[in-house]
């Protein structure tokens, strides 16, 4: 076994990896799959860490797949093992066990795994801005179950009451909400002039800000933190660039995630922000695939090559990789941003080029202030390329479908935001495909 | 003029304790009896327009709706009945001919209900149809006066006489003429396909043969009526048999009128008339004024179908029906269809429907007797129509002398018709007698076919049971065997007309 | 696997499918009570769409290639291994609405009483889903295609 090439070697134990495994097993019932996961845990749902921190769910609900997942899919899951380096020429990966505290054991325990096909699904790493004091105790990132556990332990041990969250994006807001749910006072500091600047336009963002404030979360936008004030190695506050200071007993760094492609840097595998992949999820080296937050492919709406670090995308890109690794044929040509973010009870969904304006874009909006709903649809050449829904998100997926399938909506444009849009108002051919379930073929 | 004297026929009651406000009734009533009041959030039921079709009550998931006869009663008056008074109101307000649909609904005697069937006891043992073969197969068409046989080369014999064209029925029941136009295409398709499934025939009526029924044309009798709608050589040759319609039981002596609104593109194509024009069937065929004229048409049709199709002639049951039927047979008809005064219609003047013609029971007895007396009974089959409701009616008709029975109303009822008698309004809530696309959707042919074939299957089991009970193992053996019938509570004149004995009188 | 298909040419738009779906997924399963008292907890997972003369009932399509399963952040949305139906395990759902975001049919809804996704479960355990069973015109069929 040791010397035989591993038919499928998968680095990472999360969404993209699961997508790949499930796809492989649809085609190949027993080709050997070896999975390397740094965290010593059964596959869990990353987005649930905020729910865990909030105390809304217990640990038993963290599992992303049932406990028998690896056994049922015949996966040799080596958990608590870290991939150090990929050698595309020799087609090997150097791996080493990680000790419980996360540090690597000595290099002697490292081994080389030879593979036939490889999937790099190591996800992203939190971006930690180079702020003075960031190494102090009480400064956290928020990307893993361990992060959530560490935060919980800190709050409990220190009876922490004042939290500062650096970053008003998805993760910052989720962290703030969870901390608030635990009773902490929370201040979100966002560099841009509004929260969720990537997915929400100014108006939606102000609605989100209101929801946050209503829930007791403080907001400081258009500011950056200059320094984390540290006393005895422990956080005691933050100072803003205008000199103002605010005391706190914990800081969460949620300034974004970036693909973590360190294990392939300097190899023949091409990397930009993330590991570059084509529509088949294959990297520049044949037989080596990448998927999920670590990868960078084409955004089908903007045409640009960029990472799209979202859950559905990670799964699909992983599944496409898995299918191709197993000798099937699959492509992923319809990648675009899709985010469903609940902001303290205010549902928001932002799809595609949701905030685009000017130029070739035609923007339709509608708002109901009493119901606190807002809808925005962005069109280009008669097709929907972006949609933003706040408050009322019912049947938003219809828009996602229209975007994905590039359906010309000119003939029913007036219905898009009328509240009367249903499958029945869509072009008959498309509607019949959706109804028969064909519109969603790979 | 405001119609303030006319009161509603029905009253719609809503049991508020059961009503869940689901609004199925609102969505289903094409007469807009039920409506939803947005302001109050309540459902209103305004009885005025209710035709008593029960669509709402049938679909109401909680049984919260009751449709009752309007409680507003007139003072008892045997002469001036509520119906008579209301009719005067309607005419005083409208000044027109009162229209009605379906068959005569007046309380004239129904002789089927005054006749009883026989059963075998001891000397002539009864037959269990579940254990022994029982034949319902029926052939329609002319049979020769005598048959000749000849030796078959290599032994045995074979038929020398050449037989004319015949229809073969697995059960002596066919679906009577209902035109596409008077009923929806879905209903027409259902009848055609059910006929195919049950091994019998349906009739196009004067609506032509829609192309979607072409695949079932082998089970269709194509009708040639006074308007000659949809008739060409292709039409005649596609059908299994051709029926010349002279008269209709519901409106003897009257033509037909399909209003232009019902003549949409498909109806226009099928009837071969311009879209939107009234389809007027004249009262007489303008080329038939004598039996000789009829004969010409019969043979013109036989010529154009190369003598391969039986030709039937359909007449209404009127006073002189026996002589007319005899004339039809002499004119070359392979079958005479007699339509009694309870036969249905999509629209007829009420005065005609309710007062013209005679019961099919009496007409049938007269025709069968007459043809026998003339020795031409074998020249043509007798097919009867007009209000047949059950297998017992059918068995009794065969015992009087019918070869087969046509049913229309029973078929419609099987498909959901509730006999509200509003076919002529075109707003049939059951999707049958309408061309409104919102309403025609309501009749799924797949469902209708299943219900129609179920009905025929049920009847065929019952007919077999009744035959077996009489000790008869083939329907043919019952035909014209009036000894198996006895009348009950009939006058001697009626018994004589029916050619049967009174109950209690033995053989 | 068997799926529910609408034959729109026979849909009456009566919405009995919606009504019976709601009852089936109500607490009492009794129609009058379900409508009177339980509307805030039960929601039909079947909806009739209507426009002009056309109408049809729509439920989750139980897609072969279900986007909602892929997008589900918890794994609550899954394919039932025996029936093949796409089922939301409401004990695991946290109501993030990713499924609503990706369903091209718009067939997943927010639950009325709980923050969980609500959708057609093909009436798990029944031979025929109630919407199909109660369609008076067989405009809904449950079949393999
Ligand atoms: C708090 C939070 C909330 C989120 N909420 C949402 C949301 O609501 N909707 C949404 O669409 N997305 C959300 N996301 C993003 C979503 O979680 C990611 O897009 C998705 O998990 C990416 O999956 P992945 O498989 O690519 O990588 P990841 O989930 O990042 O997993 C990477 C895996 O690789 C392993 N790994 C990393 N490096 C190594 C190594 N060197 N050797 C071995 N193993 C390694 C890790 O242990 C992990 O198992 C959220 C993320 C966070 C952190």
JSON list of C-alpha atoms in Angstrom, two decimals, chain A residues 227-353:
[
{"chain": "A", "resi": 227, "resn": "UNK", "atom": "CA", "xyz": [-3.09, 49.59, 17.31]},
{"chain": "A", "resi": 228, "resn": "UNK", "atom": "CA", "xyz": [-4.29, 46.97, 19.70]},
{"chain": "A", "resi": 229, "resn": "UNK", "atom": "CA", "xyz": [-3.60, 48.13, 23.21]},
{"chain": "A", "resi": 230, "resn": "UNK", "atom": "CA", "xyz": [-1.93, 45.37, 25.17]},
{"chain": "A", "resi": 231, "resn": "UNK", "atom": "CA", "xyz": [-1.38, 45.14, 28.88]},
{"chain": "A", "resi": 232, "resn": "UNK", "atom": "CA", "xyz": [0.63, 42.25, 30.32]},
{"chain": "A", "resi": 233, "resn": "UNK", "atom": "CA", "xyz": [0.48, 40.53, 26.97]},
{"chain": "A", "resi": 234, "resn": "UNK", "atom": "CA", "xyz": [-3.31, 40.70, 27.04]},
{"chain": "A", "resi": 235, "resn": "UNK", "atom": "CA", "xyz": [-5.65, 42.87, 24.98]},
{"chain": "A", "resi": 236, "resn": "UNK", "atom": "CA", "xyz": [-7.09, 45.83, 26.81]},
{"chain": "A", "resi": 237, "resn": "UNK", "atom": "CA", "xyz": [-8.35, 48.04, 24.02]},
{"chain": "A", "resi": 238, "resn": "UNK", "atom": "CA", "xyz": [-7.89, 49.42, 20.54]},
{"chain": "A", "resi": 239, "resn": "UNK", "atom": "CA", "xyz": [-6.92, 52.82, 19.21]},
{"chain": "A", "resi": 240, "resn": "UNK", "atom": "CA", "xyz": [-8.35, 54.18, 15.99]},
{"chain": "A", "resi": 241, "resn": "UNK", "atom": "CA", "xyz": [-6.30, 56.03, 13.44]},
{"chain": "A", "resi": 242, "resn": "UNK", "atom": "CA", "xyz": [-7.82, 59.28, 14.61]},
{"chain": "A", "resi": 243, "resn": "UNK", "atom": "CA", "xyz": [-6.38, 58.61, 18.02]},
{"chain": "A", "resi": 244, "resn": "UNK", "atom": "CA", "xyz": [-9.57, 57.73, 19.76]},
{"chain": "A", "resi": 245, "resn": "UNK", "atom": "CA", "xyz": [-9.39, 54.72, 22.04]},
{"chain": "A", "resi": 246, "resn": "UNK", "atom": "CA", "xyz": [-11.86, 52.10, 23.00]},
{"chain": "A", "resi": 247, "resn": "UNK", "atom": "CA", "xyz": [-11.37, 49.51, 25.67]},
{"chain": "A", "resi": 248, "resn": "UNK", "atom": "CA", "xyz": [-12.13, 45.87, 25.10]},
{"chain": "A", "resi": 249, "resn": "UNK", "atom": "CA", "xyz": [-11.15, 42.48, 26.35]},
{"chain": "A", "resi": 250, "resn": "UNK", "atom": "CA", "xyz": [-11.12, 40.60, 23.11]},
{"chain": "A", "resi": 251, "resn": "UNK", "atom": "CA", "xyz": [-10.51, 41.32, 19.45]},
{"chain": "A", "resi": 252, "resn": "UNK", "atom": "CA", "xyz": [-11.66, 39.20, 16.52]},
{"chain": "A", "resi": 253, "resn": "UNK", "atom": "CA", "xyz": [-9.73, 39.64, 13.32]},
{"chain": "A", "resi": 254, "resn": "UNK", "atom": "CA", "xyz": [-12.24, 39.19, 10.51]},
{"chain": "A", "resi": 255, "resn": "UNK", "atom": "CA", "xyz": [-10.66, 41.19, 7.76]},
{"chain": "A", "resi": 256, "resn": "UNK", "atom": "CA", "xyz": [-11.28, 38.56, 5.12]},
{"chain": "A", "resi": 257, "resn": "UNK", "atom": "CA", "xyz": [-9.92, 35.26, 3.92]},
{"chain": "A", "resi": 258, "resn": "UNK", "atom": "CA", "xyz": [-7.37, 34.61, 1.23]},
{"chain": "A", "resi": 259, "resn": "UNK", "atom": "CA", "xyz": [-6.58, 31.37, -0.55]},
{"chain": "A", "resi": 260, "resn": "UNK", "atom": "CA", "xyz": [-3.92, 29.45, 1.33]},
{"chain": "A", "resi": 261, "resn": "UNK", "atom": "CA", "xyz": [-1.74, 28.21, -1.50]},
{"chain": "A", "resi": 262, "resn": "UNK", "atom": "CA", "xyz": [1.49, 28.03, 0.46]},
{"chain": "A", "resi": 263, "resn": "UNK", "atom": "CA", "xyz": [1.96, 24.32, -0.15]},
{"chain": "A", "resi": 264, "resn": "UNK", "atom": "CA", "xyz": [2.31, 24.82, -3.90]},
{"chain": "A", "resi": 265, "resn": "UNK", "atom": "CA", "xyz": [4.19, 28.10, -4.03]},
{"chain": "A", "resi": 266, "resn": "UNK", "atom": "CA", "xyz": [7.28, 27.85, -6.12]},
{"chain": "A", "resi": 267, "resn": "UNK", "atom": "CA", "xyz": [6.18, 24.72, -7.95]},
{"chain": "A", "resi": 268, "resn": "UNK", "atom": "CA", "xyz": [5.01, 24.32, -11.52]},
{"chain": "A", "resi": 269, "resn": "UNK", "atom": "CA", "xyz": [1.44, 24.72, -10.33]},
{"chain": "A", "resi": 270, "resn": "UNK", "atom": "CA", "xyz": [0.42, 28.21, -11.31]},
{"chain": "A", "resi": 271, "resn": "UNK", "atom": "CA", "xyz": [-0.84, 30.45, -8.56]},
{"chain": "A", "resi": 272, "resn": "UNK", "atom": "CA", "xyz": [-2.24, 33.95, -8.67]},
{"chain": "A", "resi": 273, "resn": "UNK", "atom": "CA", "xyz": [-4.27, 34.93, -5.60]},
{"chain": "A", "resi": 274, "resn": "UNK", "atom": "CA", "xyz": [-5.26, 31.32, -5.42]},
{"chain": "A", "resi": 275, "resn": "UNK", "atom": "CA", "xyz": [-4.36, 28.15, -7.25]},
{"chain": "A", "resi": 276, "resn": "UNK", "atom": "CA", "xyz": [-5.39, 28.75, -10.84]},
{"chain": "A", "resi": 277, "resn": "UNK", "atom": "CA", "xyz": [-7.87, 26.23, -12.19]},
{"chain": "A", "resi": 278, "resn": "UNK", "atom": "CA", "xyz": [-9.82, 25.79, -15.39]},
{"chain": "A", "resi": 279, "resn": "UNK", "atom": "CA", "xyz": [-13.48, 24.94, -15.69]},
{"chain": "A", "resi": 280, "resn": "UNK", "atom": "CA", "xyz": [-12.63, 21.30, -15.03]},
{"chain": "A", "resi": 281, "resn": "UNK", "atom": "CA", "xyz": [-11.09, 22.35, -11.69]},
{"chain": "A", "resi": 282, "resn": "UNK", "atom": "CA", "xyz": [-7.71, 21.26, -13.01]},
{"chain": "A", "resi": 283, "resn": "UNK", "atom": "CA", "xyz": [-4.56, 23.25, -12.25]},
{"chain": "A", "resi": 284, "resn": "UNK", "atom": "CA", "xyz": [-1.84, 24.02, -14.74]},
{"chain": "A", "resi": 285, "resn": "UNK", "atom": "CA", "xyz": [-0.41, 20.57, -14.01]},
{"chain": "A", "resi": 286, "resn": "UNK", "atom": "CA", "xyz": [-2.50, 17.74, -15.47]},
{"chain": "A", "resi": 287, "resn": "UNK", "atom": "CA", "xyz": [-3.95, 15.40, -12.90]},
{"chain": "A", "resi": 288, "resn": "UNK", "atom": "CA", "xyz": [-3.67, 17.95, -10.15]},
{"chain": "A", "resi": 289, "resn": "UNK", "atom": "CA", "xyz": [-6.88, 19.69, -9.25]},
{"chain": "A", "resi": 290, "resn": "UNK", "atom": "CA", "xyz": [-7.85, 22.42, -6.85]},
{"chain": "A", "resi": 291, "resn": "UNK", "atom": "CA", "xyz": [-11.23, 23.47, -5.54]},
{"chain": "A", "resi": 292, "resn": "UNK", "atom": "CA", "xyz": [-12.90, 25.70, -3.00]},
{"chain": "A", "resi": 293, "resn": "UNK", "atom": "CA", "xyz": [-11.49, 28.66, -1.18]},
{"chain": "A", "resi": 294, "resn": "UNK", "atom": "CA", "xyz": [-7.93, 27.78, -2.19]},
{"chain": "A", "resi": 295, "resn": "UNK", "atom": "CA", "xyz": [-8.69, 27.95, -5.89]},
{"chain": "A", "resi": 296, "resn": "UNK", "atom": "CA", "xyz": [-9.09, 30.74, -8.37]},
{"chain": "A", "resi": 297, "resn": "UNK", "atom": "CA", "xyz": [-11.24, 30.31, -11.45]},
{"chain": "A", "resi": 298, "resn": "UNK", "atom": "CA", "xyz": [-13.30, 32.40, -13.78]},
{"chain": "A", "resi": 299, "resn": "UNK", "atom": "CA", "xyz": [-16.21, 34.42, -12.49]},
{"chain": "A", "resi": 300, "resn": "UNK", "atom": "CA", "xyz": [-18.72, 33.77, -15.24]},
{"chain": "A", "resi": 301, "resn": "UNK", "atom": "CA", "xyz": [-20.36, 37.15, -14.84]},
{"chain": "A", "resi": 302, "resn": "UNK", "atom": "CA", "xyz": [-17.38, 39.45, -14.77]},
{"chain": "A", "resi": 303, "resn": "UNK", "atom": "CA", "xyz": [-15.15, 37.18, -16.81]},
{"chain": "A", "resi": 304, "resn": "UNK", "atom": "CA", "xyz": [-12.37, 37.87, -14.36]},
{"chain": "A", "resi": 305, "resn": "UNK", "atom": "CA", "xyz": [-10.24, 35.21, -12.75]},
{"chain": "A", "resi": 306, "resn": "UNK", "atom": "CA", "xyz": [-10.71, 35.47, -9.00]},
{"chain": "A", "resi": 307, "resn": "UNK", "atom": "CA", "xyz": [-11.32, 33.36, -5.93]},
{"chain": "A", "resi": 308, "resn": "UNK", "atom": "CA", "xyz": [-14.98, 33.03, -4.99]},
{"chain": "A", "resi": 309, "resn": "UNK", "atom": "CA", "xyz": [-14.77, 31.81, -1.41]},
{"chain": "A", "resi": 310, "resn": "UNK", "atom": "CA", "xyz": [-18.27, 30.59, -0.86]},
{"chain": "A", "resi": 311, "resn": "UNK", "atom": "CA", "xyz": [-19.69, 27.32, 0.27]},
{"chain": "A", "resi": 312, "resn": "UNK", "atom": "CA", "xyz": [-21.83, 26.26, -2.73]},
{"chain": "A", "resi": 313, "resn": "UNK", "atom": "CA", "xyz": [-18.99, 27.06, -5.05]},
{"chain": "A", "resi": 314, "resn": "UNK", "atom": "CA", "xyz": [-16.54, 24.99, -2.99]},
{"chain": "A", "resi": 315, "resn": "UNK", "atom": "CA", "xyz": [-18.84, 22.00, -3.14]},
{"chain": "A", "resi": 316, "resn": "UNK", "atom": "CA", "xyz": [-19.47, 22.22, -6.86]},
{"chain": "A", "resi": 317, "resn": "UNK", "atom": "CA", "xyz": [-15.89, 22.90, -7.80]},
{"chain": "A", "resi": 318, "resn": "UNK", "atom": "CA", "xyz": [-14.90, 19.95, -5.64]},
{"chain": "A", "resi": 319, "resn": "UNK", "atom": "CA", "xyz": [-17.52, 17.75, -7.25]},
{"chain": "A", "resi": 320, "resn": "UNK", "atom": "CA", "xyz": [-16.38, 18.76, -10.72]},
{"chain": "A", "resi": 321, "resn": "UNK", "atom": "CA", "xyz": [-12.80, 17.94, -9.73]},
{"chain": "A", "resi": 322, "resn": "UNK", "atom": "CA", "xyz": [-13.87, 14.60, -8.32]},
{"chain": "A", "resi": 323, "resn": "UNK", "atom": "CA", "xyz": [-15.77, 13.66, -11.44]},
{"chain": "A", "resi": 324, "resn": "UNK", "atom": "CA", "xyz": [-12.83, 14.50, -13.68]},
{"chain": "A", "resi": 325, "resn": "UNK", "atom": "CA", "xyz": [-10.35, 12.77, -11.40]},
{"chain": "A", "resi": 326, "resn": "UNK", "atom": "CA", "xyz": [-12.45, 9.62, -11.65]},
{"chain": "A", "resi": 327, "resn": "UNK", "atom": "CA", "xyz": [-12.44, 9.78, -15.43]},
{"chain": "A", "resi": 328, "resn": "UNK", "atom": "CA", "xyz": [-15.82, 11.44, -15.86]},
{"chain": "A", "resi": 329, "resn": "UNK", "atom": "CA", "xyz": [-16.50, 14.65, -17.68]},
{"chain": "A", "resi": 330, "resn": "UNK", "atom": "CA", "xyz": [-17.64, 17.71, -15.81]},
{"chain": "A", "resi": 331, "resn": "UNK", "atom": "CA", "xyz": [-17.14, 21.42, -16.10]},
{"chain": "A", "resi": 332, "resn": "UNK", "atom": "CA", "xyz": [-18.04, 24.35, -13.92]},
{"chain": "A", "resi": 333, "resn": "UNK", "atom": "CA", "xyz": [-18.80, 27.30, -16.15]},
{"chain": "A", "resi": 334, "resn": "UNK", "atom": "CA", "xyz": [-21.30, 29.18, -14.10]},
{"chain": "A", "resi": 335, "resn": "UNK", "atom": "CA", "xyz": [-19.39, 30.31, -11.05]},
{"chain": "A", "resi": 336, "resn": "UNK", "atom": "CA", "xyz": [-20.44, 33.57, -9.50]},
{"chain": "A", "resi": 337, "resn": "UNK", "atom": "CA", "xyz": [-20.79, 35.02, -6.04]},
{"chain": "A", "resi": 338, "resn": "UNK", "atom": "CA", "xyz": [-23.84, 33.96, -4.03]},
{"chain": "A", "resi": 339, "resn": "UNK", "atom": "CA", "xyz": [-24.20, 34.91, -0.42]},
{"chain": "A", "resi": 340, "resn": "UNK", "atom": "CA", "xyz": [-27.05, 34.41, 1.99]},
{"chain": "A", "resi": 341, "resn": "UNK", "atom": "CA", "xyz": [-26.32, 36.37, 5.12]},
{"chain": "A", "resi": 342, "resn": "UNK", "atom": "CA", "xyz": [-28.69, 36.80, 7.98]},
{"chain": "A", "resi": 343, "resn": "UNK", "atom": "CA", "xyz": [-27.86, 40.05, 9.75]},
{"chain": "A", "resi": 344, "resn": "UNK", "atom": "CA", "xyz": [-29.44, 39.88, 13.20]},
{"chain": "A", "resi": 345, "resn": "UNK", "atom": "CA", "xyz": [-32.70, 38.59, 11.77]},
{"chain": "A", "resi": 346, "resn": "UNK", "atom": "CA", "xyz": [-32.58, 40.61, 8.57]},
{"chain": "A", "resi": 347, "resn": "UNK", "atom": "CA", "xyz": [-32.22, 38.18, 5.69]},
{"chain": "A", "resi": 348, "resn": "UNK", "atom": "CA", "xyz": [-30.03, 39.31, 2.85]},
{"chain": "A", "resi": 349, "resn": "UNK", "atom": "CA", "xyz": [-29.15, 37.47, -0.30]},
{"chain": "A", "resi": 350, "resn": "UNK", "atom": "CA", "xyz": [-26.75, 38.82, -2.82]},
{"chain": "A", "resi": 351, "resn": "UNK", "atom": "CA", "xyz": [-26.07, 37.10, -6.08]},
{"chain": "A", "resi": 352, "resn": "UNK", "atom": "CA", "xyz": [-23.62, 37.86, -8.85]},
{"chain": "A", "resi": 353, "resn": "UNK", "atom": "CA", "xyz": [-22.85, 41.47, -9.67]}
]
